[in-house]
Coordinates of C-alpha atoms in Angstrom, one line a residue:
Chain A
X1 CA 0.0 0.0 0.0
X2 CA 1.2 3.9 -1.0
X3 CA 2.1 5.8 2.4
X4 CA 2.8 9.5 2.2
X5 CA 4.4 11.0 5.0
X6 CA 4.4 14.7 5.7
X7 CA 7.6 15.2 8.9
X8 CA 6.6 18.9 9.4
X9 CA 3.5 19.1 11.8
X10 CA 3.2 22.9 11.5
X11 CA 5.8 25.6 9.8
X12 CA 5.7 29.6 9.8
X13 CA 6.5 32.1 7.4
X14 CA 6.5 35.9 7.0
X15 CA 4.5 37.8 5.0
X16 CA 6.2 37.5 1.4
X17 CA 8.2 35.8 2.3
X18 CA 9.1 31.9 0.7
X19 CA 8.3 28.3 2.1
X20 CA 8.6 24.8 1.2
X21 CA 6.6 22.3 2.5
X22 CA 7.8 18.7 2.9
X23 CA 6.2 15.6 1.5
X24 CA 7.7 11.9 0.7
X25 CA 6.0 8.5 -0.4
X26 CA 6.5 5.1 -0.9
X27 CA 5.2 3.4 -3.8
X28 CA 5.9 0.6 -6.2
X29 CA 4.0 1.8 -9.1
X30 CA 5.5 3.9 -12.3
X31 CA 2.6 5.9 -12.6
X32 CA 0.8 7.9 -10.5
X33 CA -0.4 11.2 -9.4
X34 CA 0.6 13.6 -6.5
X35 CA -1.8 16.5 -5.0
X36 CA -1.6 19.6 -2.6
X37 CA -4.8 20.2 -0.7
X38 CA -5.7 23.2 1.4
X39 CA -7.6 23.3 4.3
X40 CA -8.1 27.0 5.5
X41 CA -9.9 27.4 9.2
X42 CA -13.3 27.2 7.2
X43 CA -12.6 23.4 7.1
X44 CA -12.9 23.6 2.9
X45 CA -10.9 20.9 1.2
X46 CA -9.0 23.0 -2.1
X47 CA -7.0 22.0 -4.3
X48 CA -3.7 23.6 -5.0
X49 CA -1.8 21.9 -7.7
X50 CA -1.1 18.5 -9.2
X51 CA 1.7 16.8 -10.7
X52 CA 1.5 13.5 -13.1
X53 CA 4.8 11.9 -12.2
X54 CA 5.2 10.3 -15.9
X55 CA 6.0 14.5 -16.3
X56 CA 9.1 15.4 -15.8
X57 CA 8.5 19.5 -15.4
X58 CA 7.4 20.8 -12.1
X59 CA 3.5 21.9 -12.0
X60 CA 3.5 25.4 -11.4
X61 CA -0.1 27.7 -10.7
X62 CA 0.8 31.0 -9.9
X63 CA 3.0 31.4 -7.1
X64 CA 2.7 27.7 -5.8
X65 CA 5.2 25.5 -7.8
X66 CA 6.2 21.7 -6.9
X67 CA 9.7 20.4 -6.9
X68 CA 9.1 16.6 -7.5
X69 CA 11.9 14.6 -7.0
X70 CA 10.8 11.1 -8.7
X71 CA 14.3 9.0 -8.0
X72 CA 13.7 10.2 -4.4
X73 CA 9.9 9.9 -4.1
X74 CA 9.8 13.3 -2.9
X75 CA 7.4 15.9 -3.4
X76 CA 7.5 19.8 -1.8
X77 CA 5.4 22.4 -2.2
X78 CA 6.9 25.7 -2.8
X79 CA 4.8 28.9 -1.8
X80 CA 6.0 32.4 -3.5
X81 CA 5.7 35.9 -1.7
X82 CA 3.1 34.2 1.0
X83 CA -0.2 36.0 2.2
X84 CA -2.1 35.9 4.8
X85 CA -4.9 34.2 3.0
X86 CA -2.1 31.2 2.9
X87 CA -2.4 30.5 6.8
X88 CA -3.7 27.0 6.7
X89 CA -3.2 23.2 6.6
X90 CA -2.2 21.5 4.0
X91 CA -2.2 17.8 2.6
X92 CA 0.2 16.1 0.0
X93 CA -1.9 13.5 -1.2
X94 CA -1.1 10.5 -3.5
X95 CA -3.5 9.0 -6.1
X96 CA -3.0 5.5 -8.2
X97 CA -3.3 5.5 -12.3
X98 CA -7.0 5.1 -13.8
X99 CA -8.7 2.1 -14.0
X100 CA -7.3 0.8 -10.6
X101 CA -10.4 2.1 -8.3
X102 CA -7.6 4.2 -6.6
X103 CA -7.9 5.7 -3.6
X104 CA -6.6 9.4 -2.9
X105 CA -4.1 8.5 -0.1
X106 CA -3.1 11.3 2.4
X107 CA -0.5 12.7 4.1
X108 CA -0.9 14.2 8.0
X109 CA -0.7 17.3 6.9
X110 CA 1.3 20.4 8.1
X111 CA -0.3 23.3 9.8
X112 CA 1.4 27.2 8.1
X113 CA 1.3 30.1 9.9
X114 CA 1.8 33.2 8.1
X115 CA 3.2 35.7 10.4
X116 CA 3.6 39.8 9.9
Chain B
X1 CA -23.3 24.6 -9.0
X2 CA -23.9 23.0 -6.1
X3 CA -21.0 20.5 -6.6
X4 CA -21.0 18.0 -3.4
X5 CA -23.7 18.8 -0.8
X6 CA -23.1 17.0 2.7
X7 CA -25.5 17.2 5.3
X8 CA -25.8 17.9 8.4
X9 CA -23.2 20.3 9.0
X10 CA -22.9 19.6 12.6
X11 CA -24.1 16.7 14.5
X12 CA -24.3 15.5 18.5
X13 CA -25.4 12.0 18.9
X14 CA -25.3 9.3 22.1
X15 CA -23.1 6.0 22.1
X16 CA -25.6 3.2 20.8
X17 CA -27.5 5.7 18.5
X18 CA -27.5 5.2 14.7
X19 CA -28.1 7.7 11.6
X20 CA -27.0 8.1 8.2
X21 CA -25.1 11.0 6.9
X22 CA -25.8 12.5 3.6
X23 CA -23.6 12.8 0.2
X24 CA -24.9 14.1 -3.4
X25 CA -23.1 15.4 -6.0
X26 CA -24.5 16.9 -9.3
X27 CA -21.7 16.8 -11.3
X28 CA -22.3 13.0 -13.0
X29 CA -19.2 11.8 -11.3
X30 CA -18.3 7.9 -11.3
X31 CA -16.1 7.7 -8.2
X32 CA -17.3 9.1 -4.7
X33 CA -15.6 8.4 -1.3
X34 CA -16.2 9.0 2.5
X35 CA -13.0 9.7 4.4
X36 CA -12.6 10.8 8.1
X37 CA -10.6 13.8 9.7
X38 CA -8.9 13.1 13.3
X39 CA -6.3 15.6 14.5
X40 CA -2.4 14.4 13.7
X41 CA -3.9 11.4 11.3
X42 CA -5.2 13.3 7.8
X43 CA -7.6 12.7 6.0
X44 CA -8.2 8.2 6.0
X45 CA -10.9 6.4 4.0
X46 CA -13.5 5.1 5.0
X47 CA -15.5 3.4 1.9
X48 CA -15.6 4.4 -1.7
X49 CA -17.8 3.7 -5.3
X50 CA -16.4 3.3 -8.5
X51 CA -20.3 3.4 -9.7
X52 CA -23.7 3.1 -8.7
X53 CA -24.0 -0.6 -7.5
X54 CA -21.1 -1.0 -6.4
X55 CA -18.8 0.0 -3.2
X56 CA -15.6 -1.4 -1.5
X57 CA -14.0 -0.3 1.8
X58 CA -11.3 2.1 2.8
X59 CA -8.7 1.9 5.4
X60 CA -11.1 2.2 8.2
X61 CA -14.2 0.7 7.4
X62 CA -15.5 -1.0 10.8
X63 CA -18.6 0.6 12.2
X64 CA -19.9 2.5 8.7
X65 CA -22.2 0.9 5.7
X66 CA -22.1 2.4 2.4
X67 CA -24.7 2.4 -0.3
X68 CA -24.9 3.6 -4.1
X69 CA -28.1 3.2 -5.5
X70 CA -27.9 6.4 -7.8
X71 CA -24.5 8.1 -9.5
X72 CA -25.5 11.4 -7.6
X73 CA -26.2 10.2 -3.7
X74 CA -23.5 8.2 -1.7
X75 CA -25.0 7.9 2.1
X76 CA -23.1 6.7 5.2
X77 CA -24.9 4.6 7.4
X78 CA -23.3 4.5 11.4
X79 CA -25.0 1.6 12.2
X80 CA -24.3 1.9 16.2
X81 CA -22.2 5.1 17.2
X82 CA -19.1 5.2 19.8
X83 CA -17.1 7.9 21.3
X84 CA -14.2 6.7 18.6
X85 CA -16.0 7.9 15.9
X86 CA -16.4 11.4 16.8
X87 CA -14.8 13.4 13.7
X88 CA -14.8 15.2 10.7
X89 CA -16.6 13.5 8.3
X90 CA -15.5 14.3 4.2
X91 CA -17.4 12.9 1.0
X92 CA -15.8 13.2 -2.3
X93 CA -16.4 12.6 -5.6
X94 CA -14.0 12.5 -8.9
X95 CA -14.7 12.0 -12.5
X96 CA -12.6 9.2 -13.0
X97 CA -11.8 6.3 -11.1
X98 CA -7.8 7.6 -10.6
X99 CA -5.1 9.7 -12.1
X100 CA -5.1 13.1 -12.4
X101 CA -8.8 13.8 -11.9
X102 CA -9.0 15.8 -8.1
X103 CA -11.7 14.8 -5.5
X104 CA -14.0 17.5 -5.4
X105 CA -15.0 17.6 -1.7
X106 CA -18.2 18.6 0.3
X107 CA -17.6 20.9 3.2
X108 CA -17.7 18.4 6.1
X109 CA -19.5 16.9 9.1
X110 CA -18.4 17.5 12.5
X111 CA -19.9 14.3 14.5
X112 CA -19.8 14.2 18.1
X113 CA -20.6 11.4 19.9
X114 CA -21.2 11.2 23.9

């Protein structure tokens, strides 16, 4: 079974300031798919970018960009010039290739803080 | 677009007690999934469809039924609540049955039981 571990519990960052959020898996397949969720305090599940691993360019939507590490099964989440509208937690999450009734497996998450 | 609709928002219920939590989506989507919040665990599954008619279990099934009888409605049944179940309760529903298609989520549950 896929495990995705996130080793930060909760990070802080300063307004506009840069942060990279932590996220490894284990896996035996090829192909997949990788996922950032954001859960702001309103409990809303978003989603913040996704990444086919069979791609070898890092996803990139606006200032949130990915460095995916396949070799190392390693994915981060990079956030550019953070806001305050950032403050939240957020989930790496791992998904199987289609026709395998795959689940969405997820990480435990790491709490940001975006500070003044 | 209403997208997934979960009802109730909140609910308080007493150990032994049963109900049914609600899930419909309007967007025709094959796949739909309950998963569970607890703090310092994520987000684990609970059960999941792959269609109407059919349903499998998660990674913590024990204590929940699922149904599909319809694409669009994707109820979870606690059969006979305990104190370990009190959480944040998430249905989602996707397009496709994996890949790159996201889970579009409904904005929760909080269940507490006493």
């Amino acid at each position: 079974a896929q495990t995705v571990t996130q080793s930060q519990p909760e990070m802080s960052v300063q307004e506009a300031e840069t942060v990279t959020l932590s996220c490894t898996y284990d896996t035996s397949e090829s192909d997949y798919y990788l996922f950032w969720y954001k859960q702001p305090p309103s409990r809303q599940m978003i989603l913040v970018i996704r990444q086919e691993a069979y791609k070898q360019q890092n996803a990139t939507e606006n200032r949130f960009s990915v460095n995916f590490q396949k070799a190392a099964k390693s994915f981060s989440l990079k956030i550019s010039d953070s806001q305050l509208g950032d403050a939240a937690m957020y989930f790496c999450a791992y998904r199987s290739p289609p026709g395998t009734a795959s689940k969405l497996t997820f990480g435990t998450g790491t709490r940001l803080q975006v500070t003044l | 677009n209403a997208g997934v609709t979960q009802t109730p928002k909140f609910q308080v219920l007493k150990t032994g007690q049963s109900m049914t939590l609600q899930c419909a989506q309007d967007m025709n989507h094959e796949y739909m999934s309950w998963y569970r919040q607890d703090p310092g665990m994520g987000l684990r599954l609970i059960h999941y469809s792959v269609g109407a008619g059919i349903t499998d279990q998660g990674e913590v099934p024990n204590g929940y039924n699922v149904s599909r009888s319809t694409t669009e409605d994707f109820p979870l049944r606690l059969l006979s609540a305990a104190p370990s179940q009190t959480s944040v309760y998430f249905c989602a529903s996707s397009p496709g049955t994996g890949g790159n298609s996201p889970l579009h989520f409904g904005n929760g549950t909080r269940l507490t039981v006493t």
